[in-house]
Amino acid sequence: MRNGIYILTLTVLFNINLIAQSSFGFRYELYNLNYHISSNSVNNESSDYNEVFPFSFYLSLSHQFDNKFTITVRPGILLAWGLSQYNGLELSLCAKYNISDNFYALVGLNLHDNWYKIAHSNTKYPEEGLFQLFLVGGGFKLLNVASVELQFLYPFKKHFGNYFNNYFNPIDMNYIIKLGVGLEWEL
Amino acid sequence: MKEVGSKSIHFFTYFLTASLVILIFNFCAEKKPTEPNELQTKTILSKLGGARSELNLSADSTKTKDKDKKKGGGGIGPNLPDCNLPLEKYYWELEKYIPVEGKRLGIWFHEDYWNNEFLNRIRNFYGFSLLAVTWPSDNNPPSNMINRISLCESVGFYKSTDLMEIIDSKNNIWVTHPAIRDFSLHYTDEPLDREQSSDRWSVQDLVTVSNSILGQNPTAKFLVGTPKNQYTVFGNTLPDYRSFINQTINSFIMYTDYESGAFNNINDQSSCWTYFDNYFGNNRVITQWIGLEEDYHGIGDIEYGNLLGIANDHGYNQIWLYAAGTHNIDRIDIYCGYAFQKRWLKRFERQYIYTYTCFKPNPCDCDRNNLTDGWSLPTKTPTQNTRIVTY
């Protein structure tokens, strides 16, 4: 599955580069991870947590079909190191719809390859594997090359790690909210 | 004729003398013990019938008892084995590991193994002399914890010297409780780094607990673990841990990750051990964790031995095995094998007699030098001979 994603990414990158009205850029995204820890210890209660993490970078490759529709592919990496058990390579496949000259809506799929070793320690047991998240959002264009974007990501598979304090306490993702800025230039 | 007669007498005398000499040599040769192979010898402490003595022993400790010479005959020739007698071989076998003087192995194992049988094996077979005692999930009131401590004591652990209480939560501090205050060691995992923020400690929390422990038992130690290291990019809590360590006199730090590098991409945490020694001071880093699961990367890539050797280099006299999150407890055998090689454990061995019977119609057809040639599976008989082997 993972190899398939890498091949798909390379194929899309290759094809986009061959098509006119394509653009290339990079993005930085600040993300808020909302998760739930189900406590198996009498000393702690189950509850939801919100953490903001500052490190996710992406390349972006887009192809504009007409004035309204654009497809965009964003391979990148999301890292929180030991601060969270959600770390790994990502690939977003999105369709953008231009609502006006400056605003656009976004819908797509985010694929996340969660890593184990980067965050594992005595209290952290991440779940290794591929996660799919439904992505919806909107953005605002600044000048011709920049944009500010807000995304909401909802996971199809929620369980991404375990908090261990003598007992395994499952950690499930509720959602991710991302605030990103991007620069993109026509090829 | 006279000359011929004289020569004959001389020849006969020489022949008689030579025969006598050969006979004497043969007699002595039969009783001569096997020479030990100096290249393979290891110093062992032998315990034979209650008497302890130092002796050299060949690495190949097996021997075949040759009853035939004593019985004399019954075979094809007078000096050949009695085919009807079973074949006996002697082997030294591991009975248990015992700690090397001044060195202690500790273990924190999975909750599922809290039973008398496993605890007994940990203490009295594997030779662990330190044990992490975790709180049962229904720990309030602590009656089940008290039962757990009794279980540990029943297999030979002493609360005041051998047990380490795992403080699983800042909401579960019992260090002043009569059942807990005698513990020589208390430990908490990653208190400043916990993902569940409601369970995250502050430096002041740590100082308070440390002082409480000190107030109960002046010799007790408070150990804390952190996964942060010299490569940490975000959320480095090491300065906070150092602040806590500097505010207390009975606290010590351990590293709770099992890799190193910016992406945890280096399968060896020993550089972080060195960093901790320098960052916190040698006297505040007295032991470290080795991961039963985490430091086993498959056959041919097992880090136990290397890390135990490095622990020796650091001068640690105790090292802890982290097995709390795994069911692969068969790897403890491998770990103890390495601990023997790195002089953390000694082998207590007993000599066994393996007795084989020939299955062939004519017992003389079984080759006594080839155990696959028609011999039965052996019956094992323990002897009173034991020895303690150091690597």
Coordinates of C-alpha atoms in Angstrom, one line a residue:
Chain A
M1 CA 0.0 0.0 0.0
R2 CA 2.8 2.4 1.0
N3 CA 4.8 1.6 -2.1
G4 CA 1.6 2.3 -4.1
I5 CA 1.3 5.7 -2.7
Y6 CA 4.9 6.5 -3.5
I7 CA 4.4 5.3 -7.1
L8 CA 1.2 7.3 -7.4
T9 CA 3.0 10.4 -6.1
L10 CA 5.8 10.1 -8.6
T11 CA 3.4 9.4 -11.4
V12 CA 1.3 12.5 -10.6
L13 CA 4.4 14.6 -10.2
F14 CA 5.7 13.5 -13.5
N15 CA 2.4 14.0 -15.3
I16 CA 1.8 17.5 -13.8
N17 CA 5.1 18.6 -15.0
L18 CA 4.2 17.7 -18.5
I19 CA 0.9 19.7 -18.5
A20 CA 0.6 23.4 -19.2
Q21 CA -1.0 25.7 -16.6
S22 CA 0.6 23.7 -13.8
S23 CA 2.1 25.3 -10.8
F24 CA 4.6 24.3 -8.2
G25 CA 5.3 25.5 -4.7
F26 CA 5.7 24.6 -1.1
R27 CA 3.6 24.9 2.1
Y28 CA 4.0 25.3 5.8
E29 CA 1.2 24.2 8.0
L30 CA 0.5 24.6 11.7
Y31 CA -1.8 21.9 13.0
N32 CA -4.0 21.3 15.9
L33 CA -4.4 17.7 16.9
N34 CA -7.5 16.8 18.8
Y35 CA -7.4 13.4 20.4
H36 CA -9.0 11.3 23.0
I37 CA -7.2 9.2 25.6
S38 CA -9.3 6.4 27.1
S39 CA -7.9 5.8 30.5
N40 CA -7.5 2.3 31.8
S41 CA -6.1 3.5 35.1
V42 CA -8.2 4.5 38.1
N43 CA -5.9 7.4 38.7
N44 CA -6.8 9.2 35.4
E45 CA -10.0 10.0 33.7
S46 CA -10.6 9.6 30.0
S47 CA -10.7 12.9 28.3
D48 CA -10.1 14.9 25.1
Y49 CA -6.9 16.8 24.5
N50 CA -5.8 19.5 22.1
E51 CA -2.2 20.1 21.1
V52 CA -0.8 22.5 18.6
F53 CA 2.3 21.3 16.7
P54 CA 4.4 23.6 14.5
F55 CA 6.1 21.3 12.1
S56 CA 4.6 20.1 8.8
F57 CA 6.0 20.9 5.4
Y58 CA 4.7 20.0 1.9
L59 CA 5.5 20.5 -1.7
S60 CA 2.5 21.4 -3.8
L61 CA 1.9 20.6 -7.4
S62 CA -1.3 21.9 -9.0
H63 CA -3.0 21.8 -12.4
Q64 CA -5.7 24.2 -13.3
F65 CA -8.4 22.7 -15.7
D66 CA -10.4 25.9 -16.1
N67 CA -11.2 29.1 -14.2
K68 CA -13.0 27.1 -11.5
F69 CA -11.3 23.8 -11.0
T70 CA -7.8 22.9 -9.9
I71 CA -6.4 19.6 -8.7
T72 CA -3.5 19.7 -6.3
V73 CA -1.1 17.1 -4.9
R74 CA 0.8 17.8 -1.7
P75 CA 3.5 15.3 -0.6
G76 CA 5.1 16.3 2.7
I77 CA 6.1 15.4 6.2
L78 CA 4.4 16.0 9.5
L79 CA 6.6 15.8 12.6
A80 CA 6.0 16.3 16.3
W81 CA 8.8 14.0 17.4
G82 CA 8.2 12.8 20.9
L83 CA 5.5 15.3 21.6
S84 CA 2.9 13.3 19.8
Q85 CA 2.6 9.8 18.4
Y86 CA 1.3 11.1 15.1
N87 CA 4.4 11.5 12.9
G88 CA 5.2 10.6 9.3
L89 CA 5.1 11.2 5.6
E90 CA 1.9 12.5 4.1
L91 CA 0.2 12.9 0.8
S92 CA -2.9 15.1 0.1
L93 CA -4.9 14.8 -3.0
C94 CA -7.4 17.6 -3.3
A95 CA -9.7 19.3 -5.7
K96 CA -10.0 23.1 -5.4
Y97 CA -13.0 25.1 -6.5
N98 CA -12.6 28.9 -7.0
I99 CA -15.5 30.6 -5.3
S100 CA -14.3 34.0 -6.3
D101 CA -11.1 35.6 -7.5
N102 CA -9.7 35.4 -4.0
F103 CA -11.5 32.6 -2.2
Y104 CA -11.5 28.9 -2.9
A105 CA -12.9 25.7 -1.4
L106 CA -11.0 22.5 -1.0
V107 CA -12.0 18.8 -0.7
G108 CA -9.8 15.7 -0.8
L109 CA -8.0 12.9 0.9
N110 CA -5.0 13.0 3.1
L111 CA -2.9 9.9 3.4
H112 CA -0.6 9.6 6.5
D113 CA 2.1 7.0 7.0
N114 CA 2.5 6.8 10.8
W115 CA 5.9 6.1 12.1
Y116 CA 6.7 4.0 15.2
K117 CA 10.2 4.5 16.3
I118 CA 10.4 8.3 16.1
A119 CA 8.0 8.7 19.1
H120 CA 8.2 5.4 20.9
S121 CA 9.5 5.5 24.5
N122 CA 8.4 3.9 27.8
T123 CA 5.1 5.9 27.8
K124 CA 4.4 6.1 24.0
Y125 CA 3.5 3.3 21.8
P126 CA 2.5 4.7 18.4
E127 CA 0.5 2.6 15.9
E128 CA 2.4 2.1 12.7
G129 CA 0.7 2.1 9.4
L130 CA -1.4 4.1 6.9
F131 CA -4.1 6.4 7.9
Q132 CA -6.7 8.0 5.6
L133 CA -8.3 11.3 6.5
F134 CA -11.1 13.1 4.7
L135 CA -10.1 16.7 4.0
V136 CA -12.2 19.8 3.6
G137 CA -11.2 23.4 3.8
G138 CA -11.0 26.8 2.3
G139 CA -8.4 29.3 1.3
F140 CA -7.7 32.9 0.6
K141 CA -5.3 34.0 -2.2
L142 CA -2.8 36.7 -1.6
L143 CA -1.2 38.3 -4.7
N144 CA -0.8 35.7 -7.4
V145 CA 1.5 33.3 -5.6
A146 CA 0.5 33.1 -2.0
S147 CA -2.4 31.6 -0.1
V148 CA -3.6 31.1 3.4
E149 CA -5.6 28.0 4.0
L150 CA -7.7 26.4 6.7
Q151 CA -8.3 22.6 6.6
F152 CA -10.3 20.2 8.6
L153 CA -9.3 16.6 8.6
Y154 CA -11.4 13.7 9.8
P155 CA -9.9 10.3 10.2
F156 CA -11.4 7.1 8.8
K157 CA -9.2 5.1 11.3
K158 CA -8.9 6.8 14.6
H159 CA -6.6 4.7 16.8
F160 CA -3.1 6.0 16.3
G161 CA -1.3 5.3 19.5
N162 CA -1.2 4.3 23.2
Y163 CA -0.3 6.2 26.2
F164 CA 1.4 3.7 28.6
N165 CA 1.5 4.3 32.3
N166 CA 1.7 0.7 33.4
Y167 CA -1.5 0.1 31.4
F168 CA -2.1 0.7 27.8
N169 CA -4.4 3.7 27.3
P170 CA -5.6 3.9 23.7
I171 CA -5.3 7.3 21.9
D172 CA -7.9 8.0 19.2
M173 CA -7.9 11.0 16.9
N174 CA -11.0 13.1 16.8
Y175 CA -9.8 15.5 14.1
I176 CA -7.0 17.8 12.9
I177 CA -7.3 21.4 12.0
K178 CA -4.5 22.9 10.0
L179 CA -3.7 26.5 9.3
G180 CA -1.3 26.7 6.3
V181 CA 0.5 29.2 4.2
G182 CA 1.7 28.4 0.7
L183 CA 3.6 29.8 -2.2
E184 CA 3.0 28.5 -5.7
W185 CA 4.4 29.6 -9.1
E186 CA 3.3 28.7 -12.6
L187 CA 5.6 26.4 -14.4
Chain B
M1 CA 78.4 -71.9 21.9
K2 CA 79.3 -70.1 25.1
E3 CA 79.0 -66.7 23.3
V4 CA 75.7 -67.7 21.8
G5 CA 74.4 -68.7 25.2
S6 CA 75.6 -65.5 26.8
K7 CA 73.9 -63.4 24.1
S8 CA 70.7 -65.3 24.5
I9 CA 70.7 -64.6 28.3
H10 CA 71.4 -60.9 27.6
F11 CA 68.6 -60.7 25.0
F12 CA 66.2 -62.4 27.3
T13 CA 67.1 -60.0 30.2
Y14 CA 66.6 -57.0 27.8
F15 CA 63.3 -58.4 26.6
L16 CA 62.1 -58.9 30.2
T17 CA 63.1 -55.4 31.3
A18 CA 61.5 -53.8 28.2
S19 CA 58.3 -55.8 28.8
L20 CA 58.2 -54.7 32.4
V21 CA 58.7 -51.0 31.5
I22 CA 55.9 -51.2 28.9
L23 CA 53.6 -52.8 31.4
I24 CA 54.3 -50.1 34.0
F25 CA 53.7 -47.4 31.4
N26 CA 50.5 -49.0 30.3
F27 CA 49.3 -49.2 33.9
C28 CA 50.1 -45.6 34.5
A29 CA 48.5 -44.5 31.2
E30 CA 45.2 -46.0 32.2
K31 CA 44.9 -43.8 35.2
K32 CA 46.2 -40.7 33.7
P33 CA 43.6 -37.9 33.6
T34 CA 42.7 -36.0 30.4
E35 CA 44.9 -33.0 29.9
P36 CA 42.8 -29.8 29.9
N37 CA 42.9 -27.8 26.8
E38 CA 44.5 -24.6 28.0
L39 CA 43.0 -22.5 25.2
Q40 CA 39.5 -23.5 26.2
T41 CA 39.9 -23.5 30.0
K42 CA 37.9 -21.2 32.2
T43 CA 38.3 -20.6 35.8
I44 CA 35.3 -22.0 37.7
L45 CA 34.3 -22.4 41.2
S46 CA 33.5 -26.0 41.8
K47 CA 31.2 -27.3 44.5
L48 CA 31.7 -31.0 44.9
G49 CA 29.8 -32.6 47.7
G50 CA 29.7 -29.4 49.6
A51 CA 33.4 -28.6 49.2
R52 CA 34.2 -25.5 47.2
S53 CA 37.4 -25.3 45.3
E54 CA 39.0 -23.4 42.4
L55 CA 39.9 -25.6 39.5
N56 CA 40.5 -25.4 35.8
L57 CA 38.0 -27.2 33.6
S58 CA 37.9 -27.9 29.9
A59 CA 35.2 -26.1 28.0
D60 CA 34.1 -29.5 26.7
S61 CA 32.8 -30.8 30.0
T62 CA 31.3 -34.0 28.6
K63 CA 32.9 -37.4 29.1
T64 CA 31.8 -40.9 28.5
K65 CA 32.0 -43.2 31.4
D66 CA 33.8 -46.4 30.3
K67 CA 32.5 -49.1 32.5
D68 CA 33.8 -51.8 30.3
K69 CA 37.3 -51.8 31.6
K70 CA 36.1 -52.3 35.1
K71 CA 33.7 -55.0 34.3
G72 CA 36.2 -56.7 32.0
G73 CA 35.0 -58.6 29.1
G74 CA 31.6 -59.5 27.7
G75 CA 32.4 -57.8 24.4
I76 CA 34.2 -59.1 21.3
G77 CA 37.6 -58.9 23.0
P78 CA 38.7 -58.6 26.6
N79 CA 39.4 -54.8 26.4
L80 CA 36.3 -53.9 24.4
P81 CA 33.1 -52.5 25.9
D82 CA 30.4 -54.6 27.4
C83 CA 27.7 -54.2 24.7
N84 CA 24.9 -55.0 27.1
L85 CA 25.7 -52.1 29.4
P86 CA 24.0 -48.8 28.7
L87 CA 26.1 -45.9 27.4
E88 CA 26.5 -43.1 30.0
K89 CA 27.6 -39.5 29.2
Y90 CA 28.1 -36.7 31.6
Y91 CA 27.0 -33.1 30.9
W92 CA 27.0 -29.9 32.8
E93 CA 23.7 -28.1 32.5
L94 CA 22.5 -24.6 33.6
E95 CA 20.4 -24.9 36.7
K96 CA 20.1 -21.2 37.3
Y97 CA 21.8 -17.8 36.9
I98 CA 23.1 -16.0 40.0
P99 CA 24.2 -12.4 40.2
V100 CA 27.8 -11.4 40.0
E101 CA 28.9 -9.8 43.3
G102 CA 28.4 -6.1 43.2
K103 CA 26.2 -6.2 40.0
R104 CA 22.4 -6.3 39.9
L105 CA 19.9 -6.8 37.2
G106 CA 16.5 -5.4 37.5
I107 CA 13.3 -6.0 35.5
W108 CA 10.0 -4.4 34.9
F109 CA 7.7 -6.9 33.2
H110 CA 4.2 -6.9 31.7
E111 CA 1.2 -6.8 34.0
D112 CA 0.0 -10.2 32.6
Y113 CA 2.9 -12.0 34.3
W114 CA 2.2 -11.1 37.9
N115 CA 2.1 -14.6 39.3
N116 CA 4.1 -16.8 41.6
E117 CA 5.5 -19.0 38.9
F118 CA 6.9 -16.2 36.8
L119 CA 8.2 -14.2 39.7
N120 CA 9.9 -17.3 41.0
R121 CA 11.6 -17.8 37.6
I122 CA 12.7 -14.2 37.5
R123 CA 14.3 -14.4 40.9
N124 CA 15.5 -17.9 41.2
F125 CA 16.3 -18.9 37.7
Y126 CA 17.2 -15.8 35.7
G127 CA 18.9 -14.2 38.7
F128 CA 17.3 -10.8 38.6
S129 CA 17.9 -9.2 42.0
L130 CA 15.9 -6.1 41.5
L131 CA 12.2 -5.9 40.6
A132 CA 9.8 -3.1 39.5
V133 CA 6.6 -3.4 41.4
T134 CA 3.7 -1.9 39.7
W135 CA 0.3 -1.0 41.1
P136 CA -2.6 -3.2 40.3
S137 CA -5.2 -1.4 38.3
D138 CA -7.6 -1.4 41.3
N139 CA -5.0 0.2 43.5
N140 CA -7.1 2.3 45.8
P141 CA -7.1 1.3 48.6
P142 CA -3.7 -0.4 48.3
S143 CA -4.6 -3.8 49.6
N144 CA -3.8 -5.5 46.3
M145 CA -0.4 -3.7 46.2
I146 CA 0.3 -5.1 49.6
N147 CA -0.6 -8.6 48.3
R148 CA 1.7 -8.1 45.4
I149 CA 4.6 -7.1 47.7
S150 CA 4.0 -10.2 49.7
L151 CA 4.2 -12.3 46.5
C152 CA 7.6 -10.7 45.7
E153 CA 8.8 -11.5 49.2
S154 CA 7.6 -15.1 49.0
V155 CA 10.0 -15.8 46.1
G156 CA 13.0 -14.1 47.8
F157 CA 12.9 -10.4 47.0
Y158 CA 13.4 -8.1 49.9
K159 CA 11.3 -4.9 50.0
S160 CA 14.0 -2.8 51.6
T161 CA 16.7 -3.7 49.1
D162 CA 15.3 -5.3 46.0
L163 CA 12.0 -3.7 45.1
M164 CA 11.4 -0.5 43.1
E165 CA 7.9 1.0 43.3
I166 CA 6.6 2.3 40.0
I167 CA 4.7 5.5 40.6
D168 CA 2.4 5.4 37.7
S169 CA 0.6 8.7 38.3
K170 CA 1.1 11.9 40.2
N171 CA -2.4 11.1 41.5
N172 CA -1.2 7.9 43.0
I173 CA 1.6 8.9 45.4
W174 CA 1.8 6.4 48.3
V175 CA 5.5 6.8 49.3
T176 CA 4.6 7.5 53.0
H177 CA 2.3 4.5 53.3
P178 CA 3.6 1.9 55.8
A179 CA 3.7 -0.8 53.0
I180 CA 5.6 1.4 50.6
R181 CA 7.9 3.6 52.6
D182 CA 10.6 0.9 53.1
F183 CA 11.2 0.5 49.4
S184 CA 14.8 1.3 48.5
L185 CA 13.8 2.6 45.0
H186 CA 10.9 4.6 43.6
Y187 CA 10.5 5.3 39.9
T188 CA 8.3 7.3 37.6
D189 CA 8.3 7.3 33.9
E190 CA 8.7 10.5 31.8
P191 CA 6.8 12.7 34.4
L192 CA 7.4 15.9 32.6
D193 CA 6.9 14.5 29.1
R194 CA 3.5 12.8 29.5
E195 CA 1.1 13.0 26.6
Q196 CA -1.9 13.0 28.9
S197 CA -1.5 16.6 30.2
S198 CA -3.7 15.9 33.2
D199 CA -1.1 13.3 34.2
R200 CA 1.9 15.5 33.5
W201 CA 4.1 16.5 36.5
S202 CA 5.7 19.7 37.3
V203 CA 9.2 20.2 38.6
Q204 CA 7.7 21.1 41.9
D205 CA 5.7 17.9 42.0
L206 CA 8.9 15.9 41.5
V207 CA 10.7 17.8 44.2
T208 CA 7.8 17.3 46.7
V209 CA 7.8 13.5 46.1
S210 CA 11.5 13.3 46.3
N211 CA 11.5 15.1 49.7
S212 CA 8.6 12.9 50.9
I213 CA 10.7 9.8 50.0
L214 CA 13.7 11.2 51.7
G215 CA 11.6 12.0 54.8
Q216 CA 10.6 8.3 55.1
N217 CA 13.8 6.6 54.2
P218 CA 17.1 8.5 54.0
T219 CA 18.7 5.9 51.8
A220 CA 15.9 5.5 49.4
K221 CA 16.4 6.7 45.8
F222 CA 13.9 8.4 43.5
L223 CA 14.6 7.6 39.9
V224 CA 12.9 9.4 37.0
G225 CA 13.0 8.6 33.3
T226 CA 12.9 10.8 30.3
P227 CA 13.0 10.2 26.5
K228 CA 14.5 13.6 25.7
N229 CA 18.1 13.7 24.6
Q230 CA 20.7 15.8 22.8
Y231 CA 18.8 15.4 19.5
T232 CA 15.5 16.7 20.8
V233 CA 14.1 19.4 18.5
F234 CA 10.8 20.4 20.2
G235 CA 9.8 20.3 23.9
N236 CA 13.1 19.7 25.4
T237 CA 12.5 19.1 29.1
L238 CA 16.1 18.2 30.1
P239 CA 16.7 21.6 31.7
D240 CA 13.7 21.1 33.9
Y241 CA 14.9 17.6 34.9
R242 CA 18.3 19.1 35.7
S243 CA 16.6 21.7 37.8
F244 CA 14.7 19.0 39.7
I245 CA 17.9 16.9 40.1
N246 CA 19.8 19.9 41.5
Q247 CA 17.1 20.7 44.0
T248 CA 17.2 17.2 45.5
I249 CA 19.8 14.9 46.9
N250 CA 18.2 11.5 46.4
S251 CA 17.0 11.7 42.8
F252 CA 18.6 10.1 39.8
I253 CA 17.8 10.1 36.0
M254 CA 17.4 7.4 33.4
Y255 CA 16.9 7.5 29.6
T256 CA 13.7 5.9 28.5
D257 CA 14.2 5.7 24.8
Y258 CA 16.0 3.0 23.0
E259 CA 17.4 4.7 19.9
S260 CA 19.1 8.0 19.2
G261 CA 19.5 10.4 16.4
A262 CA 17.4 13.3 15.2
F263 CA 14.7 10.9 13.9
N264 CA 15.4 8.1 16.3
N265 CA 17.1 6.5 13.4
I266 CA 20.1 5.1 15.2
N267 CA 19.5 1.8 16.8
D268 CA 21.6 2.5 19.8
Q269 CA 20.9 4.6 22.8
S270 CA 24.4 4.5 24.4
S271 CA 25.4 7.9 23.0
C272 CA 22.5 9.3 25.1
W273 CA 23.7 7.5 28.2
T274 CA 27.0 9.3 27.7
Y275 CA 25.2 12.5 27.2
F276 CA 23.2 12.0 30.4
D277 CA 26.4 11.3 32.4
N278 CA 27.8 14.6 31.2
Y279 CA 24.6 16.6 31.4
F280 CA 23.4 15.5 34.8
G281 CA 26.7 14.3 36.3
N282 CA 28.0 10.8 36.8
N283 CA 26.7 10.6 40.3
R284 CA 23.1 11.3 39.2
V285 CA 23.1 8.6 36.5
I286 CA 23.5 5.3 38.3
T287 CA 21.6 3.0 36.0
Q288 CA 19.8 2.8 32.6
W289 CA 17.1 0.9 30.8
I290 CA 17.6 -1.8 28.2
G291 CA 14.5 -2.6 26.1
L292 CA 13.6 -6.3 25.8
E293 CA 11.6 -5.5 22.7
E294 CA 13.2 -2.3 21.6
D295 CA 16.9 -3.5 21.7
Y296 CA 16.1 -6.7 19.9
H297 CA 16.1 -6.1 16.2
G298 CA 16.1 -9.7 15.1
I299 CA 18.6 -12.5 15.2
G300 CA 22.0 -11.1 14.4
D301 CA 21.0 -7.6 15.5
I302 CA 20.5 -7.8 19.2
E303 CA 21.9 -4.9 21.3
Y304 CA 21.7 -6.5 24.7
G305 CA 25.3 -7.6 24.9
N306 CA 26.7 -4.3 23.6
L307 CA 24.6 -2.3 26.0
L308 CA 25.5 -4.4 29.0
G309 CA 29.2 -4.0 28.1
I310 CA 28.7 -0.3 27.8
A311 CA 26.9 -0.3 31.2
N312 CA 30.1 -1.8 32.6
D313 CA 32.2 0.9 31.0
H314 CA 30.0 3.5 32.6
G315 CA 30.5 1.9 36.0
Y316 CA 26.8 1.2 36.5
N317 CA 26.3 -1.6 39.1
Q318 CA 22.7 -2.0 38.3
I319 CA 20.9 -2.1 34.9
W320 CA 17.2 -2.4 34.3
L321 CA 15.4 -4.5 31.7
Y322 CA 12.3 -2.8 30.3
A323 CA 9.7 -5.5 29.4
A324 CA 6.5 -3.8 30.5
G325 CA 5.0 -3.5 27.1
T326 CA 5.9 -6.8 25.6
H327 CA 4.8 -10.5 25.7
N328 CA 8.0 -11.7 24.1
I329 CA 9.4 -12.9 27.5
D330 CA 11.3 -15.8 25.9
R331 CA 13.8 -13.2 25.0
I332 CA 14.8 -13.0 28.6
D333 CA 16.7 -16.2 28.0
I334 CA 18.7 -14.4 25.3
Y335 CA 19.2 -11.4 27.6
C336 CA 20.5 -13.5 30.4
G337 CA 22.9 -15.3 28.1
Y338 CA 24.4 -11.9 27.2
A339 CA 24.4 -10.8 30.8
F340 CA 26.5 -13.9 31.6
Q341 CA 28.9 -13.0 28.8
K342 CA 29.2 -9.5 30.1
R343 CA 29.8 -10.6 33.7
W344 CA 26.5 -9.5 35.1
L345 CA 25.4 -13.0 35.9
K346 CA 27.1 -16.3 36.7
R347 CA 25.9 -19.8 35.7
F348 CA 25.1 -22.3 38.4
E349 CA 25.5 -25.6 36.7
R350 CA 24.7 -29.2 37.7
Q351 CA 26.3 -32.3 36.2
Y352 CA 23.8 -34.8 34.7
I353 CA 24.3 -38.4 33.6
Y354 CA 22.6 -39.1 30.3
T355 CA 22.0 -42.8 29.9
Y356 CA 21.4 -44.3 26.4
T357 CA 20.2 -47.8 25.6
C358 CA 21.0 -49.6 22.3
F359 CA 17.8 -50.5 20.4
K360 CA 19.5 -52.8 17.9
P361 CA 19.0 -56.6 18.3
N362 CA 22.7 -57.0 18.9
P363 CA 23.7 -54.3 21.3
C364 CA 27.3 -54.5 20.0
D365 CA 26.1 -53.1 16.7
C366 CA 25.5 -49.7 18.3
D367 CA 28.5 -47.4 17.7
R368 CA 29.3 -46.1 21.2
N369 CA 30.9 -43.0 19.6
N370 CA 27.8 -42.1 17.5
L371 CA 24.6 -41.3 19.4
T372 CA 22.5 -41.5 16.2
D373 CA 23.5 -45.1 15.7
G374 CA 20.5 -46.9 17.2
W375 CA 20.7 -45.3 20.7
S376 CA 17.5 -44.4 22.6
L377 CA 16.7 -41.0 23.8
P378 CA 18.6 -40.5 27.1
T379 CA 17.2 -40.7 30.6
K380 CA 18.6 -37.9 32.6
T381 CA 19.9 -38.3 36.1
P382 CA 21.1 -35.4 38.2
T383 CA 24.3 -35.8 40.2
Q384 CA 25.4 -34.0 43.3
N385 CA 28.1 -32.3 41.4
T386 CA 27.6 -28.5 40.8
R387 CA 29.7 -25.7 39.8
I388 CA 29.5 -21.9 39.4
V389 CA 30.8 -20.6 36.1
T390 CA 31.9 -17.0 35.3
Y391 CA 32.6 -15.9 31.8

